[in-house]
């Protein structure tokens, strides 16, 4: 059981699987014992390859063209996100689970929670590879809530 969870829900423009750029990058740190939000990170991301949002994307996400135009390119967003994660590690003792293990047993274990592997395991991974951007190591630690739900409620293994 994790003491802290970072929830992420990425906004992205739906295109071909390998070309879905992120347009929003939010995360929150939640104390699982109290349910309290401890810290937040949020950034709109300027899509570089397809800078104009489709009407479908705006209707689906509520994200407007002016919001992404005021955003930052993905490399800057990830650098800021990395600094936010480092501040959580330094100030709150957050330790991200890797391969189901926590290296520092004195810290507070933490993992990102997503609905499927799409956000971190597919979309962000492909975008970082395509753009030759280094993905923060902490983003390799997540819990797929959809898979967990299927196992716990239906006995299905994905």
Tab-separated table of C-alpha atoms in Angstrom:
chain	number	residue	atom	x	y	z
A	1	UNK	CA	0.000	0.000	0.000
A	2	UNK	CA	1.374	3.357	-0.962
A	3	UNK	CA	1.412	6.178	1.530
A	4	UNK	CA	1.143	8.752	-1.221
A	5	UNK	CA	-0.329	8.670	-4.674
A	6	UNK	CA	0.264	11.074	-7.499
A	7	UNK	CA	-2.688	11.107	-9.823
A	8	UNK	CA	-2.101	12.030	-13.431
A	9	UNK	CA	-4.607	12.489	-16.167
A	10	UNK	CA	-2.981	13.692	-19.330
A	11	UNK	CA	-4.778	15.646	-21.972
A	12	UNK	CA	-3.660	14.823	-25.472
A	13	UNK	CA	-4.717	15.315	-29.059
A	14	UNK	CA	-5.890	11.973	-30.438
A	15	UNK	CA	-4.079	11.168	-33.656
A	16	UNK	CA	-2.268	8.035	-34.707
A	17	UNK	CA	-1.041	6.051	-31.703
A	18	UNK	CA	2.544	7.166	-32.172
A	19	UNK	CA	1.659	10.838	-32.708
A	20	UNK	CA	-0.635	11.831	-29.831
A	21	UNK	CA	0.951	14.977	-28.382
A	22	UNK	CA	0.205	16.048	-24.839
A	23	UNK	CA	-1.625	19.320	-24.384
A	24	UNK	CA	-2.063	19.194	-20.595
A	25	UNK	CA	0.165	17.770	-17.867
A	26	UNK	CA	-1.433	17.714	-14.393
A	27	UNK	CA	-0.495	15.738	-11.274
A	28	UNK	CA	-1.482	15.827	-7.614
A	29	UNK	CA	0.134	14.274	-4.555
A	30	UNK	CA	-2.525	12.713	-2.317
A	31	UNK	CA	-2.000	11.427	1.223
A	32	UNK	CA	-3.865	8.102	1.120
A	33	UNK	CA	-4.476	8.052	4.874
A	34	UNK	CA	-6.376	11.374	4.841
A	35	UNK	CA	-7.386	11.808	1.202
A	36	UNK	CA	-5.888	15.290	1.361
A	37	UNK	CA	-4.176	16.820	-1.663
A	38	UNK	CA	-0.653	17.658	-0.486
A	39	UNK	CA	0.796	19.226	-3.624
A	40	UNK	CA	-0.186	19.970	-7.225
A	41	UNK	CA	1.521	20.385	-10.569
A	42	UNK	CA	-0.199	21.660	-13.692
A	43	UNK	CA	0.948	22.863	-17.089
A	44	UNK	CA	-0.556	23.290	-20.511
A	45	UNK	CA	1.722	22.029	-23.253
A	46	UNK	CA	2.127	23.712	-26.635
A	47	UNK	CA	1.708	21.079	-29.322
A	48	UNK	CA	4.635	21.614	-31.688
A	49	UNK	CA	3.819	19.264	-34.571
A	50	UNK	CA	0.094	20.083	-34.831
A	51	UNK	CA	-0.252	23.452	-33.079
A	52	UNK	CA	-3.969	23.958	-33.781
A	53	UNK	CA	-6.330	21.921	-31.593
A	54	UNK	CA	-9.197	20.178	-33.303
A	55	UNK	CA	-12.768	20.982	-32.348
A	56	UNK	CA	-13.050	17.369	-31.158
A	57	UNK	CA	-10.098	17.801	-28.773
A	58	UNK	CA	-11.521	21.016	-27.321
A	59	UNK	CA	-14.967	19.437	-26.853
A	60	UNK	CA	-13.483	16.279	-25.307
A	61	UNK	CA	-11.029	17.938	-22.912
A	62	UNK	CA	-12.347	21.474	-22.439
A	63	UNK	CA	-8.847	22.721	-23.263
A	64	UNK	CA	-8.838	25.781	-25.507
A	65	UNK	CA	-6.447	26.968	-28.178
A	66	UNK	CA	-5.515	30.011	-26.087
A	67	UNK	CA	-4.611	27.771	-23.123
A	68	UNK	CA	-2.142	25.690	-25.136
A	69	UNK	CA	-0.730	28.779	-26.850
A	70	UNK	CA	0.020	30.174	-23.375
A	71	UNK	CA	1.579	26.829	-22.390
A	72	UNK	CA	5.143	25.604	-22.707
A	73	UNK	CA	6.848	23.086	-25.021
A	74	UNK	CA	6.972	19.518	-23.670
A	75	UNK	CA	10.717	19.564	-22.804
A	76	UNK	CA	10.194	22.622	-20.578
A	77	UNK	CA	7.084	21.064	-19.042
A	78	UNK	CA	8.948	17.845	-18.214
A	79	UNK	CA	11.868	19.803	-16.731
A	80	UNK	CA	9.461	21.738	-14.486
A	81	UNK	CA	7.687	18.515	-13.586
A	82	UNK	CA	11.034	16.908	-12.730
A	83	UNK	CA	11.834	19.807	-10.385
A	84	UNK	CA	8.398	19.410	-8.753
A	85	UNK	CA	9.081	15.689	-8.200
A	86	UNK	CA	12.539	16.474	-6.771
A	87	UNK	CA	10.982	18.965	-4.344
A	88	UNK	CA	8.532	16.261	-3.185
A	89	UNK	CA	11.420	13.877	-2.640
A	90	UNK	CA	13.492	16.449	-0.779
A	91	UNK	CA	10.773	18.165	1.286
A	92	UNK	CA	8.327	15.306	1.900
A	93	UNK	CA	10.531	12.219	1.673
A	94	UNK	CA	8.574	10.814	-1.264
A	95	UNK	CA	10.169	7.693	-2.776
A	96	UNK	CA	8.860	6.273	-6.029
A	97	UNK	CA	8.273	2.547	-6.267
A	98	UNK	CA	10.311	0.877	-9.012
A	99	UNK	CA	9.752	-2.700	-10.135
A	100	UNK	CA	7.412	-3.186	-7.175
A	101	UNK	CA	10.122	-2.222	-4.671
A	102	UNK	CA	11.086	0.816	-2.669
A	103	UNK	CA	14.835	1.439	-2.550
A	104	UNK	CA	14.706	3.797	0.457
A	105	UNK	CA	12.728	2.168	3.264
A	106	UNK	CA	12.818	5.362	5.345
A	107	UNK	CA	10.865	7.381	2.764
A	108	UNK	CA	7.184	7.585	1.903
A	109	UNK	CA	6.422	5.203	-0.990
A	110	UNK	CA	4.639	6.827	-3.900
A	111	UNK	CA	3.340	5.846	-7.322
A	112	UNK	CA	1.370	7.565	-10.046
A	113	UNK	CA	-2.178	6.380	-10.602
A	114	UNK	CA	-3.541	6.307	-14.139
A	115	UNK	CA	-6.535	4.780	-15.875
A	116	UNK	CA	-4.711	2.315	-18.171
A	117	UNK	CA	-1.135	2.225	-19.360
A	118	UNK	CA	-1.930	4.640	-22.206
A	119	UNK	CA	-0.740	7.876	-20.563
A	120	UNK	CA	2.662	6.792	-19.287
A	121	UNK	CA	3.371	3.475	-20.961
A	122	UNK	CA	2.356	4.387	-24.502
A	123	UNK	CA	1.552	8.014	-25.302
A	124	UNK	CA	4.235	9.828	-23.290
A	125	UNK	CA	6.790	7.101	-23.998
A	126	UNK	CA	6.334	7.378	-27.784
A	127	UNK	CA	6.254	11.170	-27.734
A	128	UNK	CA	9.496	11.352	-25.737
A	129	UNK	CA	11.194	8.835	-28.028
A	130	UNK	CA	9.984	10.603	-31.152
A	131	UNK	CA	11.160	14.002	-29.899
A	132	UNK	CA	14.304	12.613	-28.232
A	133	UNK	CA	13.244	13.957	-24.836
A	134	UNK	CA	14.302	12.317	-21.586
A	135	UNK	CA	11.250	11.146	-19.616
A	136	UNK	CA	11.619	11.728	-15.839
A	137	UNK	CA	12.467	8.451	-14.067
A	138	UNK	CA	9.580	8.897	-11.612
A	139	UNK	CA	7.136	8.515	-14.514
A	140	UNK	CA	8.154	4.857	-14.796
A	141	UNK	CA	6.319	4.145	-11.531
A	142	UNK	CA	2.556	3.903	-11.900
A	143	UNK	CA	-0.486	1.902	-10.902
A	144	UNK	CA	-2.906	1.036	-13.701
A	145	UNK	CA	-6.197	1.565	-11.896
A	146	UNK	CA	-8.228	0.087	-14.753
A	147	UNK	CA	-6.299	-3.206	-14.574
A	148	UNK	CA	-6.566	-3.201	-10.768
A	149	UNK	CA	-10.325	-2.621	-11.010
A	150	UNK	CA	-10.753	-5.471	-13.501
A	151	UNK	CA	-8.837	-7.897	-11.277
A	152	UNK	CA	-10.588	-6.890	-8.056
A	153	UNK	CA	-14.129	-6.658	-9.412
A	154	UNK	CA	-14.247	-9.155	-12.238
A	155	UNK	CA	-11.285	-11.460	-11.640
A	156	UNK	CA	-9.919	-10.502	-15.058
A	157	UNK	CA	-6.209	-10.254	-15.663
A	158	UNK	CA	-5.166	-7.875	-18.465
